[in-house]
């Protein structure tokens, strides 16, 4: 009988593990709480109006529709029973239990506010499609507010954008907001000049893009400053409220920046499922809640359970797409062959864009910046977007954004801005669903 493989998560780790098993005699059940595979590295382009969410978040069901050995289930895994090898998932009151012979957990990571979770109401992170659409609403919405407000202090507050964290996401978001204000929106408003917008990038360490080394970090800082971004290094955000942020420098001096639109791009925390799994298995976790796995990506005492991607901690590997992709493929290979071997990560390099025609890239010993890095970034990202239709659409939108400075995805709605907070107020399960215990049946 074909072995049952349950995969949790439809991100890079989960999807690539499922695809790597396509020719094997296994029954795959991929369970994910989102119905799409999300290309997170391009979320900032959804937030700043370059791409639509559909381009970077294709339906997982559609991606796997020709893979006959795979079934896709929408649901949130809430319980794991490692002894009887069962996974329980919930979808609006419908509870489903799945048996497995092998389990691959790839539930990713969320934003960390370093113990200040209440900041997220005022400074959303950028991890999901919801986050990106909400931020798009907040970014474009701030310009709309500034257009109708005549009181100078409040108008300046609306036109002040604070981005927290100068890793790749923070740099990309800050660069894009600066470009939006200086170039794209230049002629669109009548009572306000979008070019007056203040974009502040706050970083706790002494360097922009710390993981890229001093030279590329320095170049990125220079490029950001050329775009008019204020870069505040060795500065921590100590408080966030609806009106703005409070900052503290290395000398302990505190001050405030009044800002309507704050974006949090600092810190990650493993998905809550990591704790459920660690408690069950008695496995250790690191400071970010990631599970410490054995060299073959399994957890101690359970050679049938693999943890891959942003949820696992091994040899200080970074939380990047390639670690998740290669980890998912390595877990799949071990399931297919029945042989356990250590995971060897092949580092293909890292890249971050700053603005049009400007990026930094570190590939092996090669360091690129400016146009060559940007061209390499464009090519590689296009290659990894899933689906030919999405690749063509992305290319078209990039032509519009990069050659004409226009942005084709500027639609914002009130629901996108308010939905996350409203849902939290009424509870994610509103309206209350009828409880059902169920099991999917083949047609
Ligand atoms: C804004 C941003 C920019 C990035 N830029 C880059 C970049 O330029 N280059 C790079 O290499 N990496 C980048 N990364 C990191 C990269 O996207 C991640 O390392 C990668 O997505 C990790 O893959 P994963 O499969 O572990 O997790 P994810 O891709 O996060 O997938 C997790 C999956 O698990 C599902 N899930 C979570 N909990 C449950 C549950 N309880 N039940 C069911 N399903 C669940 C989620 O719905 C999701 O489908 C970026 C990340 C972000 C957020």
GROMACS .gro file of C-alpha atoms and ligand atoms in nm:
model
  496
    1UNK     CA    1   0.000   0.000   0.000
    2UNK     CA    2   0.122   0.351  -0.082
    3UNK     CA    3   0.271   0.532   0.218
    4UNK     CA    4   0.076   0.832   0.348
    5UNK     CA    5   0.271   1.158   0.350
    6UNK     CA    6   0.115   1.460   0.521
    7UNK     CA    7   0.273   1.797   0.443
    8UNK     CA    8   0.181   2.103   0.650
    9UNK     CA    9   0.222   2.435   0.469
   10UNK     CA   10   0.201   2.546   0.106
   11UNK     CA   11   0.499   2.782   0.118
   12UNK     CA   12   0.836   2.712  -0.039
   13UNK     CA   13   0.915   2.416   0.191
   14UNK     CA   14   0.577   2.242   0.164
   15UNK     CA   15   0.510   2.294  -0.206
   16UNK     CA   16   0.857   2.193  -0.324
   17UNK     CA   17   0.845   1.882  -0.101
   18UNK     CA   18   0.511   1.781  -0.258
   19UNK     CA   19   0.643   1.840  -0.610
   20UNK     CA   20   0.960   1.642  -0.540
   21UNK     CA   21   0.739   1.341  -0.457
   22UNK     CA   22   0.533   1.362  -0.777
   23UNK     CA   23   0.669   1.041  -0.930
   24UNK     CA   24   0.670   0.838  -0.608
   25UNK     CA   25   0.420   0.577  -0.498
   26UNK     CA   26   0.289   0.783  -0.206
   27UNK     CA   27  -0.042   0.945  -0.109
   28UNK     CA   28   0.027   1.309  -0.030
   29UNK     CA   29  -0.207   1.530   0.172
   30UNK     CA   30  -0.091   1.891   0.173
   31UNK     CA   31  -0.272   2.091   0.442
   32UNK     CA   32  -0.237   2.466   0.456
   33UNK     CA   33  -0.426   2.747   0.623
   34UNK     CA   34  -0.392   2.956   0.307
   35UNK     CA   35  -0.532   2.838  -0.025
   36UNK     CA   36  -0.231   2.974  -0.212
   37UNK     CA   37   0.143   2.929  -0.243
   38UNK     CA   38   0.290   3.266  -0.152
   39UNK     CA   39   0.603   3.411  -0.310
   40UNK     CA   40   0.689   3.622  -0.006
   41UNK     CA   41   0.993   3.800  -0.156
   42UNK     CA   42   0.758   4.000  -0.382
   43UNK     CA   43   0.503   4.097  -0.115
   44UNK     CA   44   0.649   4.447  -0.099
   45UNK     CA   45   0.555   4.495  -0.466
   46UNK     CA   46   0.191   4.413  -0.384
   47UNK     CA   47   0.205   4.660  -0.094
   48UNK     CA   48   0.339   4.938  -0.318
   49UNK     CA   49   0.108   4.885  -0.615
   50UNK     CA   50   0.339   4.717  -0.866
   51UNK     CA   51   0.195   4.363  -0.868
   52UNK     CA   52  -0.146   4.217  -0.794
   53UNK     CA   53  -0.173   3.952  -0.524
   54UNK     CA   54  -0.278   3.686  -0.778
   55UNK     CA   55   0.060   3.703  -0.951
   56UNK     CA   56   0.257   3.609  -0.640
   57UNK     CA   57  -0.003   3.385  -0.475
   58UNK     CA   58  -0.128   3.119  -0.716
   59UNK     CA   59  -0.386   2.868  -0.593
   60UNK     CA   60  -0.203   2.561  -0.455
   61UNK     CA   61  -0.488   2.343  -0.581
   62UNK     CA   62  -0.425   2.470  -0.934
   63UNK     CA   63  -0.046   2.429  -0.906
   64UNK     CA   64  -0.087   2.065  -0.798
   65UNK     CA   65  -0.393   1.976  -1.007
   66UNK     CA   66  -0.199   1.746  -1.244
   67UNK     CA   67  -0.015   1.571  -0.963
   68UNK     CA   68  -0.246   1.272  -0.914
   69UNK     CA   69  -0.081   1.153  -0.590
   70UNK     CA   70  -0.145   1.487  -0.412
   71UNK     CA   71  -0.460   1.612  -0.235
   72UNK     CA   72  -0.483   1.972  -0.115
   73UNK     CA   73  -0.674   2.055   0.204
   74UNK     CA   74  -0.749   2.407   0.324
   75UNK     CA   75  -0.733   2.413   0.702
   76UNK     CA   76  -0.528   2.513   1.003
   77UNK     CA   77  -0.346   2.230   1.176
   78UNK     CA   78  -0.416   2.270   1.545
   79UNK     CA   79  -0.314   1.931   1.689
   80UNK     CA   80  -0.044   1.677   1.622
   81UNK     CA   81  -0.032   1.332   1.778
   82UNK     CA   82   0.314   1.192   1.716
   83UNK     CA   83   0.240   0.865   1.899
   84UNK     CA   84  -0.063   0.760   1.694
   85UNK     CA   85   0.065   0.959   1.391
   86UNK     CA   86  -0.238   1.182   1.344
   87UNK     CA   87  -0.277   1.543   1.231
   88UNK     CA   88  -0.593   1.740   1.310
   89UNK     CA   89  -0.693   2.037   1.098
   90UNK     CA   90  -0.978   2.288   1.135
   91UNK     CA   91  -1.170   2.481   0.874
   92UNK     CA   92  -1.454   2.694   1.008
   93UNK     CA   93  -1.590   2.435   1.247
   94UNK     CA   94  -1.507   2.133   1.028
   95UNK     CA   95  -1.252   1.913   1.206
   96UNK     CA   96  -1.057   1.662   0.998
   97UNK     CA   97  -0.807   1.402   1.122
   98UNK     CA   98  -0.542   1.260   0.889
   99UNK     CA   99  -0.314   0.958   0.948
  100UNK     CA  100   0.040   0.964   0.821
  101UNK     CA  101   0.343   0.743   0.776
  102UNK     CA  102   0.566   1.045   0.713
  103UNK     CA  103   0.506   1.404   0.817
  104UNK     CA  104   0.674   1.715   0.673
  105UNK     CA  105   0.609   2.029   0.875
  106UNK     CA  106   0.675   2.353   0.685
  107UNK     CA  107   0.453   2.606   0.862
  108UNK     CA  108   0.700   2.896   0.827
  109UNK     CA  109   0.736   3.198   1.051
  110UNK     CA  110   0.548   3.515   1.140
  111UNK     CA  111   0.647   3.861   1.252
  112UNK     CA  112   0.813   3.910   1.590
  113UNK     CA  113   0.753   4.232   1.782
  114UNK     CA  114   1.005   4.125   2.047
  115UNK     CA  115   0.741   4.090   2.318
  116UNK     CA  116   0.540   4.397   2.212
  117UNK     CA  117   0.265   4.226   2.015
  118UNK     CA  118   0.032   4.525   2.062
  119UNK     CA  119   0.254   4.721   1.816
  120UNK     CA  120   0.104   4.522   1.530
  121UNK     CA  121  -0.225   4.712   1.537
  122UNK     CA  122  -0.033   5.029   1.442
  123UNK     CA  123   0.264   4.885   1.252
  124UNK     CA  124   0.163   4.579   1.047
  125UNK     CA  125   0.432   4.340   0.929
  126UNK     CA  126   0.467   4.208   0.576
  127UNK     CA  127   0.422   3.831   0.584
  128UNK     CA  128   0.089   3.756   0.419
  129UNK     CA  129  -0.132   3.872   0.133
  130UNK     CA  130  -0.359   4.032   0.395
  131UNK     CA  131  -0.061   4.227   0.533
  132UNK     CA  132   0.041   4.347   0.187
  133UNK     CA  133  -0.310   4.464   0.093
  134UNK     CA  134  -0.354   4.634   0.428
  135UNK     CA  135  -0.021   4.812   0.387
  136UNK     CA  136  -0.111   4.915   0.034
  137UNK     CA  137  -0.426   5.071   0.177
  138UNK     CA  138  -0.231   5.246   0.451
  139UNK     CA  139   0.046   5.374   0.220
  140UNK     CA  140  -0.176   5.511  -0.058
  141UNK     CA  141  -0.439   5.609   0.203
  142UNK     CA  142  -0.186   5.833   0.382
  143UNK     CA  143  -0.133   6.035   0.062
  144UNK     CA  144  -0.513   6.063   0.020
  145UNK     CA  145  -0.548   6.192   0.378
  146UNK     CA  146  -0.269   6.446   0.326
  147UNK     CA  147  -0.452   6.581   0.019
  148UNK     CA  148  -0.759   6.677   0.226
  149UNK     CA  149  -0.590   6.793   0.548
  150UNK     CA  150  -0.485   7.157   0.564
  151UNK     CA  151  -0.347   7.162   0.920
  152UNK     CA  152   0.033   7.141   0.858
  153UNK     CA  153   0.128   6.917   1.155
  154UNK     CA  154  -0.132   6.655   1.074
  155UNK     CA  155  -0.056   6.676   0.703
  156UNK     CA  156   0.315   6.613   0.780
  157UNK     CA  157   0.218   6.321   1.004
  158UNK     CA  158   0.026   6.167   0.716
  159UNK     CA  159   0.323   6.218   0.487
  160UNK     CA  160   0.572   6.056   0.727
  161UNK     CA  161   0.639   5.686   0.673
  162UNK     CA  162   0.842   5.491   0.927
  163UNK     CA  163   0.983   5.152   0.826
  164UNK     CA  164   1.128   4.947   1.113
  165UNK     CA  165   1.415   4.711   1.027
  166UNK     CA  166   1.678   4.754   0.754
  167UNK     CA  167   1.696   4.393   0.633
  168UNK     CA  168   1.599   4.321   0.269
  169UNK     CA  169   1.225   4.376   0.334
  170UNK     CA  170   1.270   4.707   0.515
  171UNK     CA  171   1.512   4.836   0.251
  172UNK     CA  172   1.280   4.732  -0.033
  173UNK     CA  173   0.971   4.887   0.128
  174UNK     CA  174   1.147   5.214   0.219
  175UNK     CA  175   1.299   5.241  -0.131
  176UNK     CA  176   0.962   5.179  -0.295
  177UNK     CA  177   0.773   5.433  -0.083
  178UNK     CA  178   1.041   5.693  -0.161
  179UNK     CA  179   1.014   5.615  -0.532
  180UNK     CA  180   0.634   5.625  -0.519
  181UNK     CA  181   0.637   5.968  -0.361
  182UNK     CA  182   0.918   6.120  -0.569
  183UNK     CA  183   0.829   5.970  -0.908
  184UNK     CA  184   0.500   5.779  -0.946
  185UNK     CA  185   0.265   6.011  -0.755
  186UNK     CA  186   0.442   6.334  -0.850
  187UNK     CA  187   0.161   6.471  -1.069
  188UNK     CA  188  -0.141   6.301  -0.910
  189UNK     CA  189  -0.232   6.540  -0.627
  190UNK     CA  190  -0.343   6.905  -0.625
  191UNK     CA  191  -0.308   7.039  -0.271
  192UNK     CA  192  -0.015   6.836  -0.157
  193UNK     CA  193   0.323   6.753  -0.309
  194UNK     CA  194   0.384   6.377  -0.257
  195UNK     CA  195   0.754   6.450  -0.301
  196UNK     CA  196   0.747   6.616   0.043
  197UNK     CA  197   0.690   6.275   0.202
  198UNK     CA  198   0.941   6.183   0.469
  199UNK     CA  199   1.052   5.818   0.462
  200UNK     CA  200   1.245   5.705   0.770
  201UNK     CA  201   1.418   5.366   0.793
  202UNK     CA  202   1.501   5.268   1.151
  203UNK     CA  203   1.757   4.996   1.228
  204UNK     CA  204   1.875   4.872   1.568
  205UNK     CA  205   2.218   4.757   1.446
  206UNK     CA  206   2.488   4.980   1.300
  207UNK     CA  207   2.438   4.863   0.941
  208UNK     CA  208   2.184   4.846   0.662
  209UNK     CA  209   2.146   4.491   0.519
  210UNK     CA  210   2.368   4.339   0.788
  211UNK     CA  211   2.373   3.994   0.623
  212UNK     CA  212   2.521   4.137   0.301
  213UNK     CA  213   2.847   4.262   0.455
  214UNK     CA  214   2.975   4.615   0.505
  215UNK     CA  215   3.049   4.704   0.142
  216UNK     CA  216   2.705   4.617   0.000
  217UNK     CA  217   2.533   4.746   0.314
  218UNK     CA  218   2.716   5.079   0.266
  219UNK     CA  219   2.611   5.094  -0.100
  220UNK     CA  220   2.248   5.025  -0.011
  221UNK     CA  221   2.257   5.302   0.252
  222UNK     CA  222   2.404   5.544  -0.002
  223UNK     CA  223   2.138   5.455  -0.262
  224UNK     CA  224   1.859   5.494  -0.006
  225UNK     CA  225   1.988   5.835   0.097
  226UNK     CA  226   2.007   5.939  -0.269
  227UNK     CA  227   1.636   5.853  -0.292
  228UNK     CA  228   1.570   6.077   0.007
  229UNK     CA  229   1.524   5.803   0.268
  230UNK     CA  230   1.642   5.903   0.619
  231UNK     CA  231   1.840   5.608   0.753
  232UNK     CA  232   1.863   5.595   1.133
  233UNK     CA  233   2.115   5.331   1.244
  234UNK     CA  234   2.183   5.205   1.600
  235UNK     CA  235   1.832   5.323   1.682
  236UNK     CA  236   1.559   5.118   1.844
  237UNK     CA  237   1.182   5.158   1.832
  238UNK     CA  238   1.071   5.153   2.196
  239UNK     CA  239   0.703   5.235   2.151
  240UNK     CA  240   0.446   5.251   1.873
  241UNK     CA  241   0.102   5.406   1.894
  242UNK     CA  242  -0.156   5.533   1.651
  243UNK     CA  243   0.011   5.875   1.626
  244UNK     CA  244   0.371   5.767   1.573
  245UNK     CA  245   0.678   5.593   1.710
  246UNK     CA  246   0.915   5.656   1.998
  247UNK     CA  247   1.283   5.596   1.927
  248UNK     CA  248   1.595   5.550   2.138
  249UNK     CA  249   1.954   5.582   2.016
  250UNK     CA  250   2.261   5.397   2.145
  251UNK     CA  251   2.325   5.678   2.397
  252UNK     CA  252   1.979   5.631   2.554
  253UNK     CA  253   1.836   5.953   2.405
  254UNK     CA  254   1.466   5.925   2.326
  255UNK     CA  255   1.253   6.116   2.077
  256UNK     CA  256   0.932   6.077   1.879
  257UNK     CA  257   0.844   6.079   1.513
  258UNK     CA  258   0.480   6.150   1.438
  259UNK     CA  259   0.374   5.914   1.161
  260UNK     CA  260   0.043   5.780   1.034
  261UNK     CA  261   0.190   5.487   0.841
  262UNK     CA  262   0.432   5.257   1.020
  263UNK     CA  263   0.561   4.929   0.876
  264UNK     CA  264   0.728   4.658   1.082
  265UNK     CA  265   1.000   4.461   0.903
  266UNK     CA  266   1.213   4.350   1.199
  267UNK     CA  267   1.229   4.009   1.360
  268UNK     CA  268   1.071   3.671   1.293
  269UNK     CA  269   0.902   3.417   1.516
  270UNK     CA  270   0.836   3.055   1.415
  271UNK     CA  271   0.469   2.969   1.345
  272UNK     CA  272   0.272   2.870   1.660
  273UNK     CA  273   0.266   2.510   1.533
  274UNK     CA  274   0.639   2.489   1.620
  275UNK     CA  275   0.552   2.503   1.989
  276UNK     CA  276   0.280   2.236   1.952
  277UNK     CA  277   0.533   2.010   1.779
  278UNK     CA  278   0.820   2.085   2.019
  279UNK     CA  279   0.597   2.016   2.323
  280UNK     CA  280   0.484   1.684   2.174
  281UNK     CA  281   0.831   1.567   2.079
  282UNK     CA  282   1.020   1.721   2.370
  283UNK     CA  283   1.233   1.895   2.105
  284UNK     CA  284   1.436   2.206   2.179
  285UNK     CA  285   1.357   2.544   2.022
  286UNK     CA  286   1.579   2.849   1.970
  287UNK     CA  287   1.506   3.211   2.066
  288UNK     CA  288   1.286   3.260   1.760
  289UNK     CA  289   1.084   2.950   1.853
  290UNK     CA  290   1.235   2.745   1.568
  291UNK     CA  291   1.271   2.371   1.625
  292UNK     CA  292   1.625   2.239   1.655
  293UNK     CA  293   1.633   1.953   1.406
  294UNK     CA  294   1.883   1.671   1.355
  295UNK     CA  295   2.118   1.694   1.052
  296UNK     CA  296   1.871   1.493   0.838
  297UNK     CA  297   1.595   1.750   0.926
  298UNK     CA  298   1.400   1.508   1.148
  299UNK     CA  299   1.320   1.566   1.514
  300UNK     CA  300   1.479   1.356   1.790
  301UNK     CA  301   1.305   1.020   1.838
  302UNK     CA  302   1.088   1.062   1.527
  303UNK     CA  303   1.267   0.970   1.204
  304UNK     CA  304   0.929   0.993   1.027
  305UNK     CA  305   0.880   1.365   1.114
  306UNK     CA  306   1.070   1.629   0.914
  307UNK     CA  307   1.072   2.002   0.986
  308UNK     CA  308   1.186   2.231   0.703
  309UNK     CA  309   1.213   2.599   0.612
  310UNK     CA  310   1.165   2.898   0.843
  311UNK     CA  311   1.040   2.674   1.125
  312UNK     CA  312   1.360   2.479   1.172
  313UNK     CA  313   1.693   2.569   1.329
  314UNK     CA  314   2.007   2.398   1.198
  315UNK     CA  315   2.366   2.522   1.168
  316UNK     CA  316   2.261   2.891   1.175
  317UNK     CA  317   2.098   2.856   0.831
  318UNK     CA  318   1.912   3.174   0.734
  319UNK     CA  319   1.533   3.195   0.695
  320UNK     CA  320   1.537   3.224   0.317
  321UNK     CA  321   1.347   3.062   0.033
  322UNK     CA  322   1.634   2.842  -0.085
  323UNK     CA  323   1.678   2.685   0.261
  324UNK     CA  324   1.306   2.598   0.260
  325UNK     CA  325   1.305   2.471  -0.101
  326UNK     CA  326   1.615   2.257  -0.062
  327UNK     CA  327   1.500   2.137   0.282
  328UNK     CA  328   1.161   2.031   0.144
  329UNK     CA  329   1.329   1.849  -0.144
  330UNK     CA  330   1.575   1.678   0.092
  331UNK     CA  331   1.294   1.553   0.317
  332UNK     CA  332   1.108   1.423   0.008
  333UNK     CA  333   1.417   1.241  -0.119
  334UNK     CA  334   1.466   1.066   0.215
  335UNK     CA  335   1.101   0.957   0.218
  336UNK     CA  336   1.133   0.825  -0.139
  337UNK     CA  337   1.458   0.634  -0.081
  338UNK     CA  338   1.406   0.539   0.284
  339UNK     CA  339   1.766   0.649   0.351
  340UNK     CA  340   1.849   0.922   0.600
  341UNK     CA  341   2.134   1.156   0.503
  342UNK     CA  342   2.251   1.494   0.639
  343UNK     CA  343   2.107   1.806   0.473
  344UNK     CA  344   2.367   2.002   0.276
  345UNK     CA  345   2.259   2.355   0.190
  346UNK     CA  346   2.382   2.500  -0.138
  347UNK     CA  347   2.396   2.877  -0.096
  348UNK     CA  348   2.288   3.039  -0.425
  349UNK     CA  349   2.339   3.389  -0.285
  350UNK     CA  350   2.114   3.671  -0.172
  351UNK     CA  351   1.976   3.987  -0.328
  352UNK     CA  352   1.778   4.296  -0.234
  353UNK     CA  353   1.639   4.569  -0.457
  354UNK     CA  354   1.650   4.930  -0.350
  355UNK     CA  355   1.470   5.102  -0.636
  356UNK     CA  356   1.435   5.092  -1.012
  357UNK     CA  357   1.760   4.970  -1.167
  358UNK     CA  358   1.928   4.955  -0.829
  359UNK     CA  359   1.995   4.645  -0.619
  360UNK     CA  360   2.268   4.461  -0.431
  361UNK     CA  361   2.355   4.093  -0.474
  362UNK     CA  362   2.598   3.861  -0.304
  363UNK     CA  363   2.652   3.541  -0.504
  364UNK     CA  364   2.940   3.322  -0.380
  365UNK     CA  365   3.245   3.549  -0.379
  366UNK     CA  366   3.087   3.790  -0.629
  367UNK     CA  367   2.941   4.116  -0.499
  368UNK     CA  368   2.721   4.313  -0.738
  369UNK     CA  369   2.544   4.645  -0.701
  370UNK     CA  370   2.354   4.891  -0.919
  371UNK     CA  371   2.216   4.787  -1.257
  372UNK     CA  372   2.389   4.442  -1.294
  373UNK     CA  373   2.253   4.335  -0.952
  374UNK     CA  374   1.908   4.464  -1.043
  375UNK     CA  375   1.908   4.274  -1.376
  376UNK     CA  376   2.015   3.954  -1.196
  377UNK     CA  377   1.740   4.013  -0.937
  378UNK     CA  378   1.478   4.057  -1.210
  379UNK     CA  379   1.580   3.742  -1.395
  380UNK     CA  380   1.593   3.518  -1.086
  381UNK     CA  381   1.265   3.641  -0.943
  382UNK     CA  382   1.092   3.592  -1.275
  383UNK     CA  383   1.227   3.238  -1.290
  384UNK     CA  384   1.087   3.147  -0.948
  385UNK     CA  385   0.737   3.294  -0.992
  386UNK     CA  386   0.514   2.991  -1.024
  387UNK     CA  387   0.318   2.949  -1.349
  388UNK     CA  388   0.372   3.084  -1.701
  389UNK     CA  389   0.065   3.313  -1.681
  390UNK     CA  390   0.194   3.475  -1.363
  391UNK     CA  391   0.543   3.517  -1.512
  392UNK     CA  392   0.401   3.698  -1.817
  393UNK     CA  393   0.175   3.916  -1.600
  394UNK     CA  394   0.466   4.004  -1.368
  395UNK     CA  395   0.685   4.095  -1.665
  396UNK     CA  396   0.413   4.323  -1.805
  397UNK     CA  397   0.362   4.497  -1.470
  398UNK     CA  398   0.738   4.538  -1.429
  399UNK     CA  399   0.763   4.697  -1.774
  400UNK     CA  400   0.495   4.946  -1.667
  401UNK     CA  401   0.661   5.013  -1.332
  402UNK     CA  402   1.021   5.029  -1.447
  403UNK     CA  403   0.989   5.194  -1.787
  404UNK     CA  404   0.701   5.433  -1.731
  405UNK     CA  405   0.714   5.471  -1.348
  406UNK     CA  406   0.344   5.385  -1.341
  407UNK     CA  407   0.187   5.133  -1.105
  408UNK     CA  408  -0.106   4.927  -1.224
  409UNK     CA  409  -0.222   4.795  -0.886
  410UNK     CA  410  -0.321   5.102  -0.688
  411UNK     CA  411  -0.669   4.990  -0.586
  412UNK     CA  412  -0.731   5.030  -0.214
  413UNK     CA  413  -1.042   4.951  -0.014
  414UNK     CA  414  -1.153   5.032   0.339
  415UNK     CA  415  -1.205   4.664   0.407
  416UNK     CA  416  -0.843   4.585   0.333
  417UNK     CA  417  -0.726   4.841   0.584
  418UNK     CA  418  -0.972   4.754   0.860
  419UNK     CA  419  -1.041   4.384   0.810
  420UNK     CA  420  -0.754   4.240   1.014
  421UNK     CA  421  -0.833   4.451   1.319
  422UNK     CA  422  -1.210   4.405   1.282
  423UNK     CA  423  -1.169   4.027   1.257
  424UNK     CA  424  -0.962   4.029   1.573
  425UNK     CA  425  -1.235   4.221   1.753
  426UNK     CA  426  -1.516   3.982   1.657
  427UNK     CA  427  -1.303   3.664   1.651
  428UNK     CA  428  -1.162   3.484   1.348
  429UNK     CA  429  -1.457   3.243   1.352
  430UNK     CA  430  -1.727   3.503   1.300
  431UNK     CA  431  -2.005   3.419   1.210
  432UNK     CA  432  -1.994   3.110   1.436
  433UNK     CA  433  -1.972   2.792   1.225
  434UNK     CA  434  -2.159   2.468   1.297
  435UNK     CA  435  -1.914   2.206   1.433
  436UNK     CA  436  -1.864   1.905   1.201
  437UNK     CA  437  -1.622   1.610   1.214
  438UNK     CA  438  -1.543   1.508   0.861
  439UNK     CA  439  -1.312   1.316   0.627
  440UNK     CA  440  -1.256   1.392   0.255
  441UNK     CA  441  -1.368   1.109   0.021
  442UNK     CA  442  -1.241   1.038  -0.332
  443UNK     CA  443  -1.483   1.113  -0.619
  444LIG     C1  444   0.849   4.015   0.293
  444LIG     C2  445   0.944   3.900   0.277
  444LIG     C3  446   1.048   3.908   0.184
  444LIG     C4  447   1.134   3.800   0.168
  444LIG     N1  448   1.234   3.810   0.075
  444LIG     C5  449   1.315   3.704   0.053
  444LIG     C6  450   1.413   3.708  -0.050
  444LIG     O1  451   1.429   3.809  -0.119
  444LIG     N2  452   1.488   3.597  -0.071
  444LIG     C7  453   1.472   3.484   0.003
  444LIG     O2  454   1.539   3.383  -0.021
  444LIG     N3  455   1.381   3.478   0.102
  444LIG     C8  456   1.302   3.584   0.129
  444LIG     N4  457   1.208   3.578   0.228
  444LIG     C9  458   1.201   3.458   0.312
  444LIG    C10  459   1.128   3.345   0.245
  444LIG     O3  460   1.007   3.390   0.188
  444LIG    C11  461   1.101   3.237   0.351
  444LIG     O4  462   1.227   3.193   0.399
  444LIG    C12  463   1.024   3.119   0.295
  444LIG     O5  464   0.896   3.161   0.252
  444LIG    C13  465   1.011   3.009   0.399
  444LIG     O6  466   0.936   2.904   0.346
  444LIG     P1  467   0.851   2.810   0.442
  444LIG     O7  468   0.791   2.706   0.354
  444LIG     O8  469   0.934   2.767   0.555
  444LIG     O9  470   0.739   2.903   0.503
  444LIG     P2  471   0.627   2.990   0.432
  444LIG    O10  472   0.663   3.020   0.292
  444LIG    O11  473   0.601   3.102   0.525
  444LIG    O12  474   0.501   2.893   0.430
  444LIG    C14  475   0.437   2.853   0.548
  444LIG    C15  476   0.309   2.785   0.510
  444LIG    O13  477   0.254   2.721   0.624
  444LIG    C16  478   0.117   2.750   0.635
  444LIG     N5  479   0.081   2.735   0.776
  444LIG    C17  480   0.130   2.800   0.884
  444LIG     N6  481   0.075   2.752   0.997
  444LIG    C18  482  -0.010   2.654   0.961
  444LIG    C19  483  -0.097   2.569   1.033
  444LIG     N7  484  -0.106   2.570   1.166
  444LIG     N8  485  -0.173   2.482   0.963
  444LIG    C20  486  -0.167   2.477   0.828
  444LIG     N9  487  -0.085   2.555   0.755
  444LIG    C21  488  -0.007   2.642   0.821
  444LIG    C22  489   0.103   2.890   0.578
  444LIG    O14  490  -0.028   2.916   0.536
  444LIG    C23  491   0.201   2.879   0.460
  444LIG    O15  492   0.138   2.820   0.348
  444LIG    C24  493   1.119   3.684   0.247
  444LIG    C25  494   1.017   3.677   0.340
  444LIG    C26  495   0.929   3.783   0.355
  444LIG    C27  496   0.818   3.774   0.456
   0.00000   0.00000   0.00000
